[in-house]
Amino acid sequence: MSLTDLTLRAIQQRLQARELTSVDLTRAFLDRIAAVDGRINAFLTVTGEQALADAALADRRLDEGRGDALTGIPLALKDVFVTEGVRTTCASRILDNFIPPYDGTAVARLKAQGAVLLGKLNMDEFAMGSSNENSGYSPVRNPWNPDYVPGGSSGGSAACVAARMAAATLGTDTGGSIRQPASHCGVVGLKPTYGRVSRYGVVAYASSLDQVGPIARDVEDCAMLLQAVAGHDPADATSVTLPVPDYCAALKDGVKGLKIGLPREYFIEGLDPEVQKALEQAIAALGDAGAEFVQVSLPHTDYAVACYYIISTAEASSNLARYDGVRFGRRVDRGQGLIDMFMQSRAAGFGPEVKRRIMLGTYALSSGYYDAYYLKAQKVRTLIRQDFLDAFDRADVLLTPVAPTPAFKLGEKTADPLQMYLSDIFTIPANLAGTCAMSVPCGVSAEGLPIGLQLIGRPFDEATLLRAGYAFQQTGDWHQRPAPL
Ligand code: GLN
């Protein structure tokens, strides 16, 4: 087994026992990136020299017995996280030359533990997309088959883990951007509850929905990475002061007696038969492991996509106002006067999907339409959240598909944005409800593409979510199958 195939916790054990140095390990990952990323395009920036220097420091810290959980472990970050001195583009041409002066909180917490950062990962521009085809720097390709998309928007993060180019990565999830690419790339991704992880220093897309979370090889690795970044941060007013439990401690308690809800509205006509079959097998396996199943209903599911694409675009239109060539963003210095300069800079810097969403969002917020669209969407959002709270009266976690189909081919859906939006139907509701959810591998299609299942947990009950995910993982070996790169 090569070093890059080790899980986070196997790496941790070997580093701490000093059977392995962080420098050797970091070199192995950098070699792997050099060997395979030409075919995947997951990295926008590789910080090789800095990584090796940090690895050497981590080795010293480990030698002196001062290691933390992630000391010396090579990780990589979606390019939505601002990183001091390291170019941060959000995969947008408008931020092509942006070098942030500080680290965001999640990044600072990883660095404080002595994690080694290998670089910044490709994504859909400003995290808007489900396929990575909206990147301003060419799409990421799926390590299971380069003709297929890796999912989005954290497609670089998921593909990076699947192709063994980092031990684990951080992504963000506004409407499924951690879970859907994790599912399409055969890895595990967890979107924590809104408020669980600080978004300070994360480029904002839709601020009432955005959340930071781990993408990793398996459930235990996800728990370890979540542990490192979770918890209150005074710099993010939406982060909560609730204590952070020990996520690894309860992981192995099993699912005996756990009530798993199956939402009727998620098992519908139009679900790909192979996804359906993989889910049925997963349900049977969890039943054998002692879980109890109950039917639940989330009656407002049909409205979730429309509701999300009003709220998220409205918030995006406001958040993206700062890219004007003055406060942030590349300036186009032609034109006549200030307004013209703003317009030309934005016209040149943003890609087509970002422009579409700014226009949709600006329209939804404009006077005369605000009540009809934005206010209505907020009311629907409350109903969707209530659906989940009612379901959690009867079930401890919910089990659903992540996406209606396995990964699709590059170019297959680009002509029809609505088709692309509709494929987010199963992931969006958890963001609107603000609760936690994760994607765990549960099958591979006849074409050789991974399939994931989604578990949705009660707000702030990531511990039970992880426990259910771990129990499912123990029933098979889907998470251990490597992408045939
Ligand atoms: N695919 C969704 C969108 O395009 C979700 C994106 C995300 O979670 N950042 O908005």
Coordinates of C-alpha atoms in Angstrom, one line a residue, residues 1-484:
M1 CA 0.0 0.0 0.0
S2 CA 1.4 3.4 -0.9
L3 CA 1.5 6.2 1.6
T4 CA -1.1 8.2 -0.2
D5 CA -3.6 5.3 0.3
L6 CA -3.5 5.7 4.1
T7 CA -6.6 7.0 5.9
L8 CA -6.2 10.1 8.1
R9 CA -6.2 8.1 11.3
A10 CA -3.7 5.5 10.0
I11 CA -1.5 8.5 9.1
Q12 CA -2.0 9.9 12.5
Q13 CA -1.0 6.7 14.3
R14 CA 2.1 6.3 12.2
L15 CA 3.2 9.9 12.5
Q16 CA 2.7 9.9 16.3
A17 CA 4.6 6.6 16.6
R18 CA 7.3 8.2 14.5
E19 CA 7.2 5.3 12.0
L20 CA 6.6 7.9 9.3
T21 CA 7.7 11.5 8.8
S22 CA 5.5 14.3 7.7
V23 CA 8.2 15.3 5.1
D24 CA 8.1 11.8 3.5
L25 CA 4.4 11.8 3.5
T26 CA 4.1 15.3 2.1
R27 CA 6.5 14.4 -0.6
A28 CA 4.4 11.4 -1.5
F29 CA 1.3 13.5 -1.9
L30 CA 3.2 16.1 -3.9
D31 CA 4.5 13.4 -6.2
R32 CA 1.0 12.0 -6.6
I33 CA -0.4 15.4 -7.5
A34 CA 2.4 15.8 -10.1
A35 CA 1.6 12.4 -11.5
V36 CA -2.2 12.5 -11.7
D37 CA -3.6 16.0 -11.5
G38 CA -2.9 16.7 -15.1
R39 CA -5.8 14.4 -15.8
I40 CA -8.1 15.6 -13.0
N41 CA -7.4 19.4 -12.7
A42 CA -8.3 19.4 -9.0
F43 CA -5.6 21.9 -7.9
L44 CA -5.6 25.6 -8.8
T45 CA -2.6 26.2 -6.6
V46 CA 0.0 23.8 -5.2
T47 CA 2.0 25.2 -2.3
G48 CA 4.7 22.6 -2.4
E49 CA 7.6 24.5 -0.9
Q50 CA 5.6 25.9 2.0
A51 CA 4.1 22.4 2.5
L52 CA 7.5 20.8 2.9
A53 CA 8.7 23.5 5.2
D54 CA 5.6 23.1 7.4
A55 CA 6.0 19.3 7.3
A56 CA 9.6 19.7 8.7
L57 CA 8.2 21.9 11.5
A58 CA 5.5 19.3 12.2
D59 CA 8.1 16.6 12.4
R60 CA 10.0 18.6 15.0
R61 CA 6.8 19.1 16.9
L62 CA 6.1 15.4 16.8
D63 CA 9.7 14.5 17.8
E64 CA 9.2 16.6 20.8
G65 CA 6.0 14.9 21.7
R66 CA 3.9 18.1 21.2
G67 CA 1.8 16.7 18.4
D68 CA -1.9 17.5 18.0
A69 CA -4.5 15.4 16.2
L70 CA -3.7 16.7 12.8
T71 CA 0.0 17.6 13.2
G72 CA 1.9 16.7 10.0
I73 CA -1.1 15.5 8.1
P74 CA -1.3 16.8 4.5
L75 CA -4.7 18.4 3.7
A76 CA -6.0 20.6 0.9
L77 CA -8.6 23.4 0.8
K78 CA -11.4 24.4 -1.6
D79 CA -10.3 27.7 -3.1
V80 CA -13.2 29.4 -1.3
F81 CA -11.1 29.6 2.0
V82 CA -9.0 32.7 2.3
T83 CA -5.4 31.8 3.0
E84 CA -2.8 34.3 4.1
G85 CA -0.2 34.9 1.4
V86 CA -1.7 32.2 -0.9
R87 CA -3.8 33.1 -4.0
T88 CA -7.5 32.6 -3.4
T89 CA -9.6 32.8 -6.6
C90 CA -12.9 31.1 -5.7
A91 CA -12.4 29.8 -9.3
S92 CA -13.3 33.2 -10.6
R93 CA -11.3 35.2 -13.1
I94 CA -12.3 38.3 -11.1
L95 CA -10.1 37.1 -8.2
D96 CA -7.3 35.9 -10.4
N97 CA -4.8 38.0 -8.6
F98 CA -6.2 38.1 -5.1
I99 CA -3.8 37.2 -2.3
P100 CA -5.6 37.5 1.1
P101 CA -3.8 39.1 4.0
Y102 CA -5.2 36.6 6.6
D103 CA -6.4 33.1 7.3
G104 CA -10.0 32.3 8.0
T105 CA -10.9 30.6 11.2
A106 CA -11.2 27.0 9.9
V107 CA -7.8 27.3 8.2
A108 CA -6.2 28.9 11.2
R109 CA -7.5 26.0 13.4
L110 CA -6.0 23.5 11.0
K111 CA -2.7 25.4 11.0
A112 CA -2.7 25.7 14.8
Q113 CA -2.8 21.9 15.0
G114 CA 0.2 21.7 12.6
A115 CA -1.7 20.3 9.6
V116 CA 0.3 20.7 6.3
L117 CA -1.6 22.5 3.5
L118 CA -0.8 21.2 0.0
G119 CA -2.8 23.8 -1.9
K120 CA -6.1 25.2 -3.1
L121 CA -8.7 23.3 -5.0
N122 CA -10.8 23.9 -8.0
M123 CA -14.6 24.5 -7.7
D124 CA -17.5 26.1 -9.5
E125 CA -17.0 29.8 -9.6
F126 CA -18.1 31.3 -6.3
A127 CA -19.5 27.9 -5.4
M128 CA -22.3 28.2 -7.9
G129 CA -22.8 24.9 -9.6
S130 CA -23.2 21.2 -9.4
S131 CA -20.6 19.9 -11.9
N132 CA -17.5 22.1 -11.7
E133 CA -18.2 23.2 -15.3
N134 CA -18.6 26.7 -14.0
S135 CA -15.0 27.0 -12.9
G136 CA -13.1 29.9 -14.5
Y137 CA -10.1 27.6 -14.7
S138 CA -11.5 24.5 -16.7
P139 CA -13.6 21.8 -15.0
V140 CA -12.4 19.1 -12.7
R141 CA -12.7 15.6 -14.0
N142 CA -14.1 12.6 -12.1
P143 CA -11.2 10.2 -11.0
W144 CA -13.6 7.3 -11.7
N145 CA -13.9 8.3 -15.4
P146 CA -12.5 11.6 -16.7
D147 CA -15.4 11.9 -19.2
Y148 CA -17.7 12.5 -16.2
V149 CA -18.2 15.5 -13.9
P150 CA -17.0 15.1 -10.3
G151 CA -20.1 17.0 -9.0
G152 CA -20.0 20.5 -7.5
S153 CA -19.3 22.9 -6.3
S154 CA -16.6 21.3 -4.1
G155 CA -15.7 19.0 -7.0
G156 CA -12.0 19.6 -6.7
S157 CA -12.1 18.7 -3.0
A158 CA -14.0 15.4 -3.6
A159 CA -11.8 14.5 -6.7
C160 CA -8.7 15.3 -4.7
V161 CA -9.6 12.8 -2.0
A162 CA -10.8 10.2 -4.5
A163 CA -7.6 10.5 -6.4
R164 CA -5.5 10.3 -3.2
M165 CA -3.9 13.7 -3.7
A166 CA -4.5 14.7 -0.1
A167 CA -5.5 12.8 3.1
A168 CA -8.7 14.9 3.4
T169 CA -10.0 18.2 2.3
L170 CA -12.4 21.0 3.4
G171 CA -15.3 22.1 1.3
T172 CA -18.4 24.2 1.7
D173 CA -22.0 23.3 1.2
T174 CA -24.7 25.9 0.4
G175 CA -27.1 23.5 -1.4
G176 CA -25.3 20.2 -1.6
S177 CA -21.8 21.2 -2.6
I178 CA -20.1 18.9 -0.1
R179 CA -22.4 15.9 -0.3
Q180 CA -23.1 15.7 -4.1
P181 CA -19.5 15.7 -5.2
A182 CA -18.6 13.3 -2.4
S183 CA -21.3 11.0 -3.7
H184 CA -20.2 11.3 -7.3
C185 CA -16.5 10.6 -6.4
G186 CA -17.1 7.8 -3.9
V187 CA -15.9 9.5 -0.8
V188 CA -17.5 10.7 2.4
G189 CA -18.7 14.4 2.8
L190 CA -20.4 16.0 5.8
K191 CA -22.3 19.3 5.9
P192 CA -22.5 20.3 9.6
T193 CA -25.5 22.1 11.0
Y194 CA -25.6 25.9 10.2
G195 CA -23.7 27.5 13.0
R196 CA -21.5 24.6 13.9
V197 CA -18.4 25.7 12.0
S198 CA -17.2 29.3 11.6
R199 CA -17.4 30.8 8.1
Y200 CA -15.1 33.7 9.0
G201 CA -12.6 33.9 6.1
V202 CA -14.8 31.9 3.7
V203 CA -15.9 33.8 0.6
A204 CA -19.6 34.2 0.9
Y205 CA -22.1 32.9 -1.6
A206 CA -25.4 32.7 0.2
S207 CA -24.8 33.6 3.8
S208 CA -27.9 32.1 5.4
L209 CA -27.0 28.7 3.9
D210 CA -23.2 28.4 3.6
Q211 CA -21.5 25.9 5.9
V212 CA -18.0 24.5 6.0
G213 CA -17.4 20.8 6.3
P214 CA -15.0 17.9 5.7
I215 CA -14.6 15.6 2.7
A216 CA -12.6 12.5 3.5
R217 CA -12.0 8.8 2.8
D218 CA -14.3 7.5 5.4
V219 CA -16.7 8.4 8.2
E220 CA -14.1 8.3 11.0
D221 CA -11.7 10.6 9.0
C222 CA -14.7 13.0 8.6
A223 CA -15.3 13.0 12.3
M224 CA -11.6 13.8 13.0
L225 CA -11.6 16.7 10.6
L226 CA -14.9 18.1 11.8
Q227 CA -13.5 17.9 15.4
A228 CA -10.6 20.2 14.4
V229 CA -12.8 22.9 12.9
A230 CA -16.0 22.9 14.8
G231 CA -16.9 25.3 17.6
H232 CA -17.8 28.8 18.5
D233 CA -15.9 31.7 16.9
P234 CA -16.6 35.3 18.0
A235 CA -15.6 36.4 14.5
D236 CA -18.7 34.7 12.9
A237 CA -21.9 35.9 14.6
T238 CA -23.8 32.8 13.2
S239 CA -21.5 30.3 15.0
V240 CA -23.1 28.9 18.1
T241 CA -21.7 28.6 21.6
L242 CA -22.9 25.0 22.1
P243 CA -20.1 22.7 23.3
V244 CA -18.5 20.4 20.7
P245 CA -18.9 16.7 21.6
D246 CA -16.1 14.2 21.0
Y247 CA -17.2 13.0 17.6
C248 CA -15.0 9.9 17.5
A249 CA -16.1 8.7 21.0
A250 CA -19.6 7.6 20.1
L251 CA -18.9 6.6 16.5
K252 CA -18.8 2.9 17.1
D253 CA -22.0 2.6 19.2
G254 CA -23.9 0.9 16.4
V255 CA -27.4 1.5 15.2
K256 CA -29.3 -1.0 17.3
G257 CA -32.6 0.7 18.2
L258 CA -31.8 3.8 16.1
K259 CA -34.9 5.0 14.2
I260 CA -34.2 5.8 10.6
G261 CA -36.8 7.8 8.7
L262 CA -37.5 7.2 5.1
P263 CA -39.1 10.4 3.6
R264 CA -41.8 9.3 1.2
E265 CA -41.1 12.3 -1.1
Y266 CA -37.5 11.3 -1.7
F267 CA -38.2 7.8 -3.2
I268 CA -39.9 8.9 -6.3
E269 CA -40.4 8.1 -10.0
G270 CA -37.5 9.3 -11.9
L271 CA -34.9 8.1 -9.4
D272 CA -32.2 6.3 -11.4
P273 CA -32.9 2.5 -11.0
E274 CA -29.3 1.8 -10.0
V275 CA -29.5 4.5 -7.3
Q276 CA -32.8 3.1 -6.1
K277 CA -31.3 -0.4 -5.9
A278 CA -28.1 0.7 -4.0
L279 CA -30.3 2.5 -1.5
E280 CA -32.6 -0.6 -1.0
Q281 CA -29.5 -2.7 -0.3
A282 CA -28.2 -0.1 2.1
I283 CA -31.6 -0.1 3.9
A284 CA -31.5 -3.9 4.2
A285 CA -27.9 -3.8 5.5
L286 CA -28.8 -1.2 8.1
G287 CA -31.8 -3.3 9.1
D288 CA -29.6 -6.3 9.6
A289 CA -27.4 -4.2 11.8
G290 CA -30.3 -3.4 14.1
A291 CA -31.7 -0.1 12.8
E292 CA -35.5 0.4 12.8
F293 CA -37.2 2.1 9.9
V294 CA -40.1 4.4 9.9
Q295 CA -41.9 6.2 7.0
V296 CA -41.9 9.9 7.4
S297 CA -43.1 12.8 5.2
L298 CA -41.5 16.1 4.2
P299 CA -44.5 17.5 2.4
H300 CA -43.0 20.7 1.2
T301 CA -40.1 19.0 -0.7
D302 CA -41.5 20.0 -4.1
Y303 CA -40.9 23.7 -3.3
A304 CA -37.3 23.4 -2.1
V305 CA -35.5 24.0 -5.4
A306 CA -37.5 27.1 -6.3
C307 CA -37.2 28.4 -2.7
Y308 CA -33.4 27.8 -2.7
Y309 CA -32.8 29.4 -6.1
I310 CA -34.6 32.6 -4.9
I311 CA -32.9 32.9 -1.5
S312 CA -29.4 31.9 -2.7
T313 CA -29.4 34.1 -5.7
A314 CA -30.8 37.0 -3.7
E315 CA -28.1 36.7 -1.1
A316 CA -25.4 36.2 -3.8
S317 CA -26.5 39.3 -5.6
S318 CA -25.8 41.2 -2.4
N319 CA -22.6 39.4 -1.4
L320 CA -21.0 39.7 -4.9
A321 CA -21.5 43.5 -5.0
R322 CA -18.1 43.9 -3.4
Y323 CA -16.3 42.7 -6.6
D324 CA -16.2 46.0 -8.3
G325 CA -12.6 46.4 -9.2
V326 CA -12.1 48.8 -6.2
R327 CA -12.8 46.9 -3.0
F328 CA -12.1 43.5 -4.5
G329 CA -11.5 42.1 -7.9
R330 CA -9.6 42.7 -11.1
R331 CA -10.2 46.1 -12.5
V332 CA -10.8 46.9 -16.1
D333 CA -9.4 50.4 -16.5
R334 CA -11.0 51.3 -19.8
G335 CA -14.3 53.1 -20.0
Q336 CA -15.8 56.4 -19.0
G337 CA -16.1 57.2 -15.4
L338 CA -16.6 55.1 -12.3
I339 CA -19.9 53.4 -13.1
D340 CA -18.5 52.3 -16.4
M341 CA -15.4 51.0 -14.8
F342 CA -17.5 48.9 -12.3
M343 CA -19.6 47.5 -15.2
Q344 CA -16.7 46.6 -17.4
S345 CA -14.8 45.0 -14.5
R346 CA -17.8 42.9 -13.6
A347 CA -18.6 42.0 -17.2
A348 CA -15.0 40.8 -17.8
G349 CA -14.5 39.1 -14.5
F350 CA -17.6 37.0 -13.8
G351 CA -18.6 33.9 -15.7
P352 CA -22.0 33.3 -17.3
E353 CA -23.6 31.4 -14.4
V354 CA -22.5 34.0 -11.8
K355 CA -24.0 36.7 -14.0
R356 CA -27.2 34.8 -14.4
R357 CA -27.5 34.4 -10.6
I358 CA -26.7 38.0 -9.8
M359 CA -29.5 39.0 -12.3
L360 CA -32.0 36.5 -10.8
G361 CA -31.2 37.6 -7.3
T362 CA -31.3 41.3 -8.0
Y363 CA -34.7 40.8 -9.7
A364 CA -36.1 38.8 -6.7
L365 CA -35.0 41.6 -4.3
S366 CA -36.2 44.5 -6.5
S367 CA -39.0 46.7 -5.2
G368 CA -42.3 45.5 -6.3
Y369 CA -41.1 41.9 -6.5
Y370 CA -39.6 41.5 -3.0
D371 CA -42.8 40.3 -1.4
A372 CA -43.8 38.1 -4.3
Y373 CA -40.4 36.3 -4.4
Y374 CA -38.0 36.8 -1.6
L375 CA -40.5 37.1 1.3
K376 CA -42.6 34.2 -0.1
A377 CA -39.5 32.1 -0.3
Q378 CA -38.6 32.9 3.3
K379 CA -42.0 31.7 4.4
V380 CA -41.7 28.5 2.4
R381 CA -38.3 28.0 4.0
T382 CA -40.0 28.0 7.4
L383 CA -42.4 25.4 6.3
I384 CA -39.6 23.2 5.0
R385 CA -37.7 23.5 8.3
Q386 CA -40.8 22.6 10.2
D387 CA -41.2 19.5 8.0
F388 CA -37.8 18.3 9.2
L389 CA -38.5 19.1 12.9
D390 CA -41.7 17.1 12.6
A391 CA -39.9 14.2 11.0
F392 CA -37.3 14.2 13.8
D393 CA -40.1 13.7 16.3
R394 CA -40.4 10.2 14.8
A395 CA -36.9 9.4 13.6
D396 CA -33.3 10.0 14.8
V397 CA -31.8 10.3 11.3
L398 CA -33.3 10.3 7.8
L399 CA -32.0 8.2 4.9
T400 CA -32.3 9.5 1.3
P401 CA -30.6 9.5 -2.0
V402 CA -27.9 12.3 -2.5
A403 CA -28.6 12.9 -6.2
P404 CA -31.2 11.4 -8.6
T405 CA -28.4 9.9 -10.8
P406 CA -24.7 9.0 -10.6
A407 CA -22.3 11.5 -12.1
F408 CA -23.3 12.7 -15.6
K409 CA -21.0 13.4 -18.6
L410 CA -19.2 16.7 -19.0
G411 CA -21.4 18.9 -21.2
E412 CA -24.5 16.8 -20.7
K413 CA -26.4 19.4 -18.7
T414 CA -24.7 22.7 -19.5
A415 CA -27.3 23.8 -22.1
D416 CA -30.1 23.6 -19.6
P417 CA -29.5 25.3 -16.3
L418 CA -32.9 24.3 -15.0
Q419 CA -32.1 20.6 -15.4
M420 CA -28.9 21.2 -13.5
Y421 CA -30.7 23.1 -10.7
L422 CA -33.3 20.3 -10.4
S423 CA -30.6 17.7 -9.7
D424 CA -30.0 19.4 -6.3
I425 CA -33.5 18.4 -5.1
F426 CA -32.3 16.0 -2.4
T427 CA -29.5 18.1 -1.0
I428 CA -31.0 21.6 -0.9
P429 CA -33.7 20.9 1.8
A430 CA -31.1 20.2 4.6
N431 CA -29.5 23.7 3.9
L432 CA -32.9 25.4 3.9
A433 CA -33.7 23.6 7.2
G434 CA -30.2 24.4 8.6
T435 CA -29.6 20.9 9.7
C436 CA -26.7 18.5 9.3
A437 CA -26.3 15.8 6.6
M438 CA -23.7 13.5 5.1
S439 CA -23.0 11.5 2.0
V440 CA -21.6 7.9 2.3
P441 CA -20.6 5.6 -0.6
C442 CA -23.2 2.8 -1.0
G443 CA -22.6 1.4 -4.5
V444 CA -21.1 1.6 -8.0
S445 CA -23.2 1.8 -11.2
A446 CA -22.8 -0.6 -14.1
E447 CA -20.8 2.2 -15.8
G448 CA -18.4 2.2 -12.9
L449 CA -19.5 5.4 -11.2
P450 CA -20.0 5.7 -7.5
I451 CA -23.4 6.1 -5.8
G452 CA -23.8 7.7 -2.3
L453 CA -26.6 7.7 0.2
Q454 CA -27.5 10.7 2.3
L455 CA -28.1 10.6 6.0
I456 CA -29.7 13.7 7.5
G457 CA -29.5 14.4 11.3
R458 CA -31.2 16.6 13.9
P459 CA -29.8 20.1 14.2
F460 CA -26.4 20.0 16.0
D461 CA -26.6 16.2 16.3
E462 CA -23.6 15.4 14.1
A463 CA -22.6 12.8 16.6
T464 CA -25.7 10.6 15.8
L465 CA -25.3 11.3 12.1
L466 CA -21.7 10.1 12.2
R467 CA -22.6 7.0 14.2
A468 CA -25.3 6.0 11.6
G469 CA -22.8 6.7 8.8
Y470 CA -20.1 4.6 10.5
A471 CA -22.5 1.7 11.2
F472 CA -23.5 1.7 7.5
Q473 CA -19.9 1.8 6.4
Q474 CA -19.2 -1.3 8.5
T475 CA -21.7 -3.3 6.5
G476 CA -19.6 -3.2 3.3
D477 CA -16.5 -1.9 1.6
W478 CA -17.8 0.7 -0.8
H479 CA -15.7 3.4 0.8
Q480 CA -12.6 1.4 0.4
R481 CA -12.8 0.9 -3.3
P482 CA -10.3 3.1 -5.0
A483 CA -11.0 5.1 -8.1
P484 CA -9.5 3.2 -11.1

